[in-house]
PDB file of C-alpha atoms in Angstrom:
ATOM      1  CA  UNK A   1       0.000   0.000   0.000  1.00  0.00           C
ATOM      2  CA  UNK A   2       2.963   1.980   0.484  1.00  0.00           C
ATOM      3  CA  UNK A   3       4.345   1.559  -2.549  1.00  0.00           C
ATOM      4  CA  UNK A   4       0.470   2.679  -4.181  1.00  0.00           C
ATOM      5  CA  UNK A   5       0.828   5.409  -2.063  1.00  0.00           C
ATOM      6  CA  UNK A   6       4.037   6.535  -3.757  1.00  0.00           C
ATOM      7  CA  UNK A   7       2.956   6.043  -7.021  1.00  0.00           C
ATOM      8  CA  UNK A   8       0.131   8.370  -6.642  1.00  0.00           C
ATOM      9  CA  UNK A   9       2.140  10.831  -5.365  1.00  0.00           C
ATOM     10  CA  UNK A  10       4.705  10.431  -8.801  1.00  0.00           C
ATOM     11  CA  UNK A  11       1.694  10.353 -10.368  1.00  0.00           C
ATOM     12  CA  UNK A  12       0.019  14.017  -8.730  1.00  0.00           C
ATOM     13  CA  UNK A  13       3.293  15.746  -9.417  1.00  0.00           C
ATOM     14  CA  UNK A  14       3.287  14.891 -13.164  1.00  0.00           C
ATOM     15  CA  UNK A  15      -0.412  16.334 -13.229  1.00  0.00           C
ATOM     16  CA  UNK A  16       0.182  19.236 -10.456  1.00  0.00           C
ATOM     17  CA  UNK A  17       3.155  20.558 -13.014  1.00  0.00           C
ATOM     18  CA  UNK A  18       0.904  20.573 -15.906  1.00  0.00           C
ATOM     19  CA  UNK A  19      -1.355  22.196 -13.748  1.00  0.00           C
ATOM     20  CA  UNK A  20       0.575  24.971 -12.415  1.00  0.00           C
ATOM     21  CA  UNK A  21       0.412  28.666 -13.768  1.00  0.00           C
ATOM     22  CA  UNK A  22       3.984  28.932 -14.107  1.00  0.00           C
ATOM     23  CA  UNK A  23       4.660  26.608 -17.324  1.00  0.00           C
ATOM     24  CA  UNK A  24       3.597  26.930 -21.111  1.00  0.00           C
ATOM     25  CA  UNK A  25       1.663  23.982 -21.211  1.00  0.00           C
ATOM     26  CA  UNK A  26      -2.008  24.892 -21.706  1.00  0.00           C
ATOM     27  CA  UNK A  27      -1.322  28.642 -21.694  1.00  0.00           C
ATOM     28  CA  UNK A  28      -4.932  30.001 -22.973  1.00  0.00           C
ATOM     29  CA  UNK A  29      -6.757  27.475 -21.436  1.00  0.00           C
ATOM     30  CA  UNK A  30      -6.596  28.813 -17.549  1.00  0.00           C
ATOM     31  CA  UNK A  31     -10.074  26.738 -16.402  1.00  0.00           C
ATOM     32  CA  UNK A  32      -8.624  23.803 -18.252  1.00  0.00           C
ATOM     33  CA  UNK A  33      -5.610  24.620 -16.207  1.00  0.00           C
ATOM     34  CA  UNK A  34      -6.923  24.696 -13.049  1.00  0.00           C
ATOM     35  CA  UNK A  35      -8.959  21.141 -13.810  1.00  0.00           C
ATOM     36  CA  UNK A  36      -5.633  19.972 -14.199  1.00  0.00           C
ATOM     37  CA  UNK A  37      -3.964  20.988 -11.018  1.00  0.00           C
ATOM     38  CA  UNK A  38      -7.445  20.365  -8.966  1.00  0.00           C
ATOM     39  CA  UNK A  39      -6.816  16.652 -10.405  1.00  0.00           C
ATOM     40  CA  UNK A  40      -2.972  16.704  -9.072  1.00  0.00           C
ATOM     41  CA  UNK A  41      -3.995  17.429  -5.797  1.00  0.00           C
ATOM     42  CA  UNK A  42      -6.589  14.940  -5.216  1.00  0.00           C
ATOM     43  CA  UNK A  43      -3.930  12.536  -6.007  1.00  0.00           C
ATOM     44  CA  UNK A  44      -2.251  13.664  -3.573  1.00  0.00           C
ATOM     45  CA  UNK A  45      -4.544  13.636  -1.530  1.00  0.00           C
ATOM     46  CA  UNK A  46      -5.294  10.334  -1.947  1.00  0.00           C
ATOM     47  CA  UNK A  47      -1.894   9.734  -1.320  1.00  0.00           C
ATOM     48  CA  UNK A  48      -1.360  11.038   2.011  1.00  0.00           C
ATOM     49  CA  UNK A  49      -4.793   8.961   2.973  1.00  0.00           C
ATOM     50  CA  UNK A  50      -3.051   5.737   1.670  1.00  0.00           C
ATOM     51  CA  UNK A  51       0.553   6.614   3.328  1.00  0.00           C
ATOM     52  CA  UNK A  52      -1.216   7.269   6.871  1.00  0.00           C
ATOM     53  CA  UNK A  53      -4.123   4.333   6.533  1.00  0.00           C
ATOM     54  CA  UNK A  54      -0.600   1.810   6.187  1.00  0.00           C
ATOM     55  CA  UNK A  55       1.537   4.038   8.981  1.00  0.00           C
ATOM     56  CA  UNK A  56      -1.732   3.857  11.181  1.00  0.00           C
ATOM     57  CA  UNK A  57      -1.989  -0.265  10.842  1.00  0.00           C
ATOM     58  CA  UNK A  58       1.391  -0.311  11.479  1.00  0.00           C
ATOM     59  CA  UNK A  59       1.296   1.386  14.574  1.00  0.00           C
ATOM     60  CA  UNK A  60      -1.735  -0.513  16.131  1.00  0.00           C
ATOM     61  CA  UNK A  61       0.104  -3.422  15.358  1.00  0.00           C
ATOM     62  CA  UNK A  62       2.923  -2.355  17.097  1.00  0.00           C
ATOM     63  CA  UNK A  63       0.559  -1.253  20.386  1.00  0.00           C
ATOM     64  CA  UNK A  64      -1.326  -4.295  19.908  1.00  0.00           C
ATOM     65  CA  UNK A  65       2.172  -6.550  20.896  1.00  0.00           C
ATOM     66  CA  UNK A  66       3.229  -4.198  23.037  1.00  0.00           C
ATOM     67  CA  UNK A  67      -0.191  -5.014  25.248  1.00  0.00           C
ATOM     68  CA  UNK A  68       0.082  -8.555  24.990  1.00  0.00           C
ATOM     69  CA  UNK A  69       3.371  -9.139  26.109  1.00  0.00           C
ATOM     70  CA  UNK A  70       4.000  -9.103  29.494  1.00  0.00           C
ATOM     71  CA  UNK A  71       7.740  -8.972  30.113  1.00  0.00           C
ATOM     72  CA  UNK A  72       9.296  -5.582  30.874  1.00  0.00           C
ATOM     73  CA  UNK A  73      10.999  -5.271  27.143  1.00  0.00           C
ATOM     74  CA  UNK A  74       9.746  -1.942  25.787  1.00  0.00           C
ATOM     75  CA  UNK A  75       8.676  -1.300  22.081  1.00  0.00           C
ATOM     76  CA  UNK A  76       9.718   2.268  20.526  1.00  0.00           C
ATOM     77  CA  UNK A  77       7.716   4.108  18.150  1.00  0.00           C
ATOM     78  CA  UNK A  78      10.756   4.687  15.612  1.00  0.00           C
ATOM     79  CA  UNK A  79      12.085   7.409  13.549  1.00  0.00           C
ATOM     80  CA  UNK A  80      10.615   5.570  10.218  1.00  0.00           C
ATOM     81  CA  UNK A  81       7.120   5.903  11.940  1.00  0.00           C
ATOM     82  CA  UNK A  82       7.085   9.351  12.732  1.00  0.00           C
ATOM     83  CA  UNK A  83       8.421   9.874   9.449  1.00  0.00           C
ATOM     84  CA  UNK A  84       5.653   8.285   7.834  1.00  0.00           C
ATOM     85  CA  UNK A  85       2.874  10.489   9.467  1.00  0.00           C
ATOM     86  CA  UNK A  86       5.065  13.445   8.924  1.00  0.00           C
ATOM     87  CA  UNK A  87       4.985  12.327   5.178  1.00  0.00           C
ATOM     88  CA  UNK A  88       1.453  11.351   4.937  1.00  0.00           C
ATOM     89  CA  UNK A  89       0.272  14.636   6.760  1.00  0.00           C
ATOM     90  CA  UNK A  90       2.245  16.656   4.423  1.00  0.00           C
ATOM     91  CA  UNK A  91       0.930  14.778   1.636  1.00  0.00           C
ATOM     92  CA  UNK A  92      -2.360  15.865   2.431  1.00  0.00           C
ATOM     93  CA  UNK A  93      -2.009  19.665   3.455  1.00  0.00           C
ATOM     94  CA  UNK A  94      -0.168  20.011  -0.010  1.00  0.00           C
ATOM     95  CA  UNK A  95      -3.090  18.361  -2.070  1.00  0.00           C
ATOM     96  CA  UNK A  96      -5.243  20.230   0.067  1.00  0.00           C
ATOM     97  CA  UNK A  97      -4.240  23.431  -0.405  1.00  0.00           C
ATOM     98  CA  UNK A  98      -3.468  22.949  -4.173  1.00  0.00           C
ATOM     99  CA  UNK A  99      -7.010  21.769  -4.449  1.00  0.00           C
ATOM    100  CA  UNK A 100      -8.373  24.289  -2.771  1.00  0.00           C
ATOM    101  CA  UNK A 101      -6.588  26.921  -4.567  1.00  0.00           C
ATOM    102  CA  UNK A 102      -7.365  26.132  -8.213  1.00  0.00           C
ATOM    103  CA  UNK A 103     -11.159  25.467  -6.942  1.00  0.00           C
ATOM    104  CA  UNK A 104     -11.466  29.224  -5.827  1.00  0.00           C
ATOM    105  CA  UNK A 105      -9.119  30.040  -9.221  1.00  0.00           C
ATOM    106  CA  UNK A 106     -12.115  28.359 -11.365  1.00  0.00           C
ATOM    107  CA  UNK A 107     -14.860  29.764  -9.719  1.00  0.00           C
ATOM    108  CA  UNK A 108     -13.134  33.760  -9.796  1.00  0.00           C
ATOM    109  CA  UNK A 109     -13.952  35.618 -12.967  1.00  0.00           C
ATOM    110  CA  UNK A 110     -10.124  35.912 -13.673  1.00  0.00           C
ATOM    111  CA  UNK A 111     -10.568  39.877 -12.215  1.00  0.00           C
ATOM    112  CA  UNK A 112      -7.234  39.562 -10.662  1.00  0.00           C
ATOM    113  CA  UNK A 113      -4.895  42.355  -9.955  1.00  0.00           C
ATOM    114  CA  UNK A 114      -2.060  43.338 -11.536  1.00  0.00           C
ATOM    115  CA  UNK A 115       1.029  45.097 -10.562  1.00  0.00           C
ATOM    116  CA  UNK A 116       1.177  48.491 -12.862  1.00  0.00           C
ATOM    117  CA  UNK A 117       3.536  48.207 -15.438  1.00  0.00           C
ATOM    118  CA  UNK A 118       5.309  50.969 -16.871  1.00  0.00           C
ATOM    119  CA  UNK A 119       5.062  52.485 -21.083  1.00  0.00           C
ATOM    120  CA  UNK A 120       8.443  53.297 -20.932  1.00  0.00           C
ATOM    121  CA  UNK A 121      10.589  50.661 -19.252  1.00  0.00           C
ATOM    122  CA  UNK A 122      14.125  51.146 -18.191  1.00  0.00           C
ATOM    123  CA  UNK A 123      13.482  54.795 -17.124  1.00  0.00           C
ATOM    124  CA  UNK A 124      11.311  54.084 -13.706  1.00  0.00           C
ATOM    125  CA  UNK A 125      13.845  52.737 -11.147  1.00  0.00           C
ATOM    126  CA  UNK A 126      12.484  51.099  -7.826  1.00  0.00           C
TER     127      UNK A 126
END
């Protein structure tokens, strides 16, 4: 599930850069262009769910021994643990917030403000 979870991830980067107002690709098309990034970060998104649904079973495994045993040798939540739901939750605020951002792009009239630019440039100095 892991290795699911990275693929979608591979996967919402390929889209999310297709997506993204910086590049050429799709340059008139700026609703098409938001579809396209919307659809990058639900997969990651999904992702992050898949990462933290394995790191999550993990863990209750780990608790679930841990219970059952009765001798006095400990069990450690490791590094590559915490590193998972690190990675899963970051997985999800990132396809969250690029979701969320190219929903409210498609639904604003494109009536965004621009910085002034100056008729005569190479005379006005900041």
């Amino acid at each position: 599930m892991m290795i699911i979870s990275i693929g979608l991830a591979s996967v919402g980067v390929l889209v999310a850069i297709a997506g993204l107002k910086c590049t050429r690709y799709l340059d008139g098309d700026n609703r098409l262009k938001n579809r396209i990034a919307l659809t990058g970060g639900s997969f990651f998104i999904l992702s992050g769910l898949c990462a933290l649904v394995v790191t999550s079973w993990f863990m209750y495994d780990i608790m679930a021994d841990f219970y059952k045993m009765k001798s006095d040798e400990g069990f450690v939540i490791g590094r590559s643990l915490i590193a998972g739901f690190v990675a899963a939750l970051l997985c999800l605020f990132g396809g969250m917030l690029l979701s969320i951002c190219s929903a409210t792009c498609m639904q604003s009239n494109g009536n965004v403000i621009k910085h002034p630019t100056s008729k005569s440039p190479g005379k006005d100095y900041v």
